[in-house]
């Protein structure tokens, strides 16, 4: 199974793709590879130019996250522009890899200065979720798992308010992704991490 993770720094230095590869391989008892096509600081504008790169990998699954930088006030991207971009990205991925399962993700809460710079963040997430769901594609929201952590633990896990420590991102996100992606559950004798 091949997975391509398309995203921002939350993917490129997130830590979770490597943990997902190991955990899903163990769960399914088959080789799973996770390739990242991600760039720190990128927006959905950048992602539009990566569709061919992603589909050339012939992925079975594509994981997508681009709302966070789109929502930053210094990027000057409206919710409607972000929505148009994610719609074009999802349509392009589906056209280029029609058999791939495409899943849009909402990553983690954003706080402090980085949260202040994204005052309408939830509107961007909602737009991306709506575009995924209107196409019958998956949507995974990790925010409630992060918010379930005690506040002090969450602050330590996301020290700059935006980027989780890689090991903590893997710990929080991997079990959720494995449950979502292993539709028929783990093979006998294996458990979800």
Coordinates of C-alpha atoms in Angstrom, one line a residue:
X1 CA 0.0 0.0 0.0
X2 CA 1.3 3.4 -0.9
X3 CA 0.2 6.6 0.9
X4 CA 1.1 10.1 -0.1
X5 CA 0.8 12.8 2.5
X6 CA 0.4 16.2 0.8
X7 CA 0.7 19.2 3.1
X8 CA 2.6 21.9 5.0
X9 CA 5.2 21.8 7.8
X10 CA 2.6 19.9 9.8
X11 CA 3.3 17.1 7.4
X12 CA 6.9 17.7 6.3
X13 CA 8.3 17.8 9.8
X14 CA 5.3 16.3 11.6
X15 CA 6.7 13.0 12.6
X16 CA 3.4 11.3 12.1
X17 CA 4.0 10.0 8.6
X18 CA 6.8 7.7 9.7
X19 CA 4.8 6.4 12.7
X20 CA 1.8 5.9 10.5
X21 CA 3.9 3.8 8.1
X22 CA 5.0 1.5 10.9
X23 CA 1.7 1.2 12.7
X24 CA -0.4 0.6 9.6
X25 CA 2.1 -2.0 8.3
X26 CA 1.8 -3.8 11.6
X27 CA -2.0 -3.5 11.7
X28 CA -2.6 -4.7 8.1
X29 CA 0.4 -7.1 8.1
X30 CA 1.5 -5.8 4.8
X31 CA 4.1 -3.3 3.6
X32 CA 2.8 0.3 3.8
X33 CA 5.0 3.2 2.5
X34 CA 4.2 6.8 3.3
X35 CA 5.8 9.4 1.0
X36 CA 5.5 13.1 1.9
X37 CA 5.0 15.8 -0.7
X38 CA 5.0 18.8 1.7
X39 CA 6.6 22.2 2.1
X40 CA 6.9 24.3 5.3
X41 CA 5.0 27.5 4.9
X42 CA 3.1 26.4 1.8
X43 CA -0.5 27.2 1.0
X44 CA -3.1 25.5 -1.2
X45 CA -1.7 27.7 -4.1
X46 CA 1.5 25.6 -3.9
X47 CA -0.5 22.4 -3.6
X48 CA -2.2 23.1 -6.9
X49 CA 1.2 22.6 -8.6
X50 CA 1.9 19.3 -6.9
X51 CA -1.1 17.3 -8.1
X52 CA 0.8 15.6 -11.0
X53 CA 3.7 14.8 -8.6
X54 CA 1.3 13.1 -6.2
X55 CA -0.7 11.2 -8.8
X56 CA 2.6 10.0 -10.5
X57 CA 3.2 8.0 -7.3
X58 CA 0.1 5.9 -8.1
X59 CA -1.1 6.2 -4.5
X60 CA -3.7 4.0 -2.8
X61 CA -4.4 6.8 -0.3
X62 CA -3.7 10.5 -0.4
X63 CA -3.8 12.5 2.9
X64 CA -4.2 16.3 2.5
X65 CA -3.8 19.2 4.8
X66 CA -3.6 22.9 3.7
X67 CA -5.9 25.1 5.6
X68 CA -3.5 26.4 8.3
X69 CA -1.3 28.6 6.2
X70 CA -4.2 29.6 3.9
X71 CA -5.9 31.0 7.1
X72 CA -2.8 33.1 8.2
X73 CA -3.7 36.8 7.8
X74 CA -0.3 37.6 6.3
X75 CA -1.1 35.2 3.4
X76 CA -4.1 37.3 2.2
X77 CA -6.0 34.3 1.1
X78 CA -9.8 34.4 1.5
X79 CA -11.9 31.5 2.7
X80 CA -13.5 31.4 -0.8
X81 CA -10.1 31.2 -2.5
X82 CA -9.0 28.5 -0.2
X83 CA -12.2 26.6 -0.9
X84 CA -11.7 26.9 -4.6
X85 CA -8.2 25.7 -4.3
X86 CA -9.0 22.6 -2.2
X87 CA -11.8 21.8 -4.6
X88 CA -9.4 21.9 -7.6
X89 CA -6.8 19.9 -5.6
X90 CA -9.3 17.2 -4.7
X91 CA -10.7 17.1 -8.2
X92 CA -7.2 16.9 -9.7
X93 CA -6.1 14.2 -7.4
X94 CA -9.3 12.1 -8.2
X95 CA -8.8 12.6 -11.9
X96 CA -5.1 11.6 -11.8
X97 CA -5.6 8.8 -9.3
X98 CA -9.2 7.7 -9.7
X99 CA -8.8 4.6 -7.5
X100 CA -7.1 6.4 -4.6
X101 CA -8.8 7.1 -1.4
X102 CA -8.5 10.8 -0.6
X103 CA -8.7 12.0 3.0
X104 CA -8.6 15.7 4.1
X105 CA -7.4 16.3 7.6
X106 CA -7.7 19.0 10.3
X107 CA -4.5 18.7 12.3
X108 CA -4.2 20.3 15.7
X109 CA -5.4 23.4 17.7
X110 CA -3.5 26.6 17.1
X111 CA -2.9 29.0 20.0
X112 CA -0.9 32.0 21.0
X113 CA 0.4 34.4 18.4
X114 CA 0.0 31.8 15.7
X115 CA -3.6 31.4 16.7
X116 CA -4.1 35.2 16.7
X117 CA -2.7 35.3 13.1
X118 CA -5.5 32.9 12.1
X119 CA -8.7 34.4 13.5
X120 CA -11.0 32.6 11.0
X121 CA -9.2 29.2 11.1
X122 CA -12.3 27.2 11.7
X123 CA -14.0 28.7 8.6
X124 CA -11.1 27.4 6.5
X125 CA -11.3 24.0 8.1
X126 CA -15.1 23.9 7.5
X127 CA -14.6 24.8 3.9
X128 CA -12.1 22.0 3.3
X129 CA -14.3 19.5 5.2
X130 CA -17.3 20.5 3.1
X131 CA -15.5 20.2 -0.1
X132 CA -14.2 16.7 0.9
X133 CA -17.6 15.5 2.1
X134 CA -19.4 16.8 -0.9
X135 CA -17.2 14.5 -3.1
X136 CA -17.7 11.5 -0.8
X137 CA -14.1 11.8 0.4
X138 CA -12.9 11.2 3.9
X139 CA -12.3 13.8 6.6
X140 CA -10.3 13.2 9.8
X141 CA -10.3 15.9 12.5
X142 CA -7.6 15.3 15.1
X143 CA -8.4 18.5 17.1
X144 CA -10.6 16.8 19.7
X145 CA -7.9 14.3 20.5
X146 CA -5.4 17.2 21.1
X147 CA -8.0 19.1 23.1
X148 CA -8.6 16.1 25.3
X149 CA -5.0 16.5 26.7
X150 CA -4.6 18.5 29.9
X151 CA -3.8 22.1 28.9
X152 CA -0.3 21.9 30.3
X153 CA 0.5 18.8 28.3
X154 CA -1.0 20.3 25.2
X155 CA 1.2 23.4 25.7
X156 CA 4.3 21.2 26.0
X157 CA 3.3 19.1 23.0
X158 CA 2.7 22.2 20.8
X159 CA 5.3 24.6 22.2
X160 CA 5.0 27.3 19.5
X161 CA 1.3 27.1 19.3
X162 CA 1.2 25.6 15.9
X163 CA 3.7 22.8 15.3
X164 CA 3.4 19.7 17.6
X165 CA 6.6 18.0 18.7
X166 CA 6.9 15.1 16.1
X167 CA 6.9 12.3 18.6
X168 CA 3.7 13.7 20.2
X169 CA 2.0 14.3 16.9
X170 CA 2.7 10.6 16.0
X171 CA 1.4 9.5 19.4
X172 CA -1.9 11.5 19.1
X173 CA -2.6 11.1 15.4
X174 CA -1.4 7.7 14.4
X175 CA -4.0 5.6 16.3
X176 CA -6.8 7.8 14.8
X177 CA -5.4 7.4 11.3
X178 CA -4.9 3.7 11.6
X179 CA -8.5 3.2 12.7
X180 CA -9.7 5.4 9.9
X181 CA -7.6 3.8 7.2
X182 CA -7.8 0.2 8.3
X183 CA -11.5 0.0 7.3
X184 CA -11.8 -3.7 8.2
X185 CA -9.7 -3.4 11.3
X186 CA -6.3 -4.8 12.1
X187 CA -5.5 -8.4 11.1
X188 CA -6.1 -11.0 13.9
X189 CA -3.5 -10.8 16.6
X190 CA -2.7 -7.2 15.9
X191 CA -4.2 -4.2 17.7
X192 CA -4.6 -0.6 16.9
X193 CA -1.8 1.3 18.5

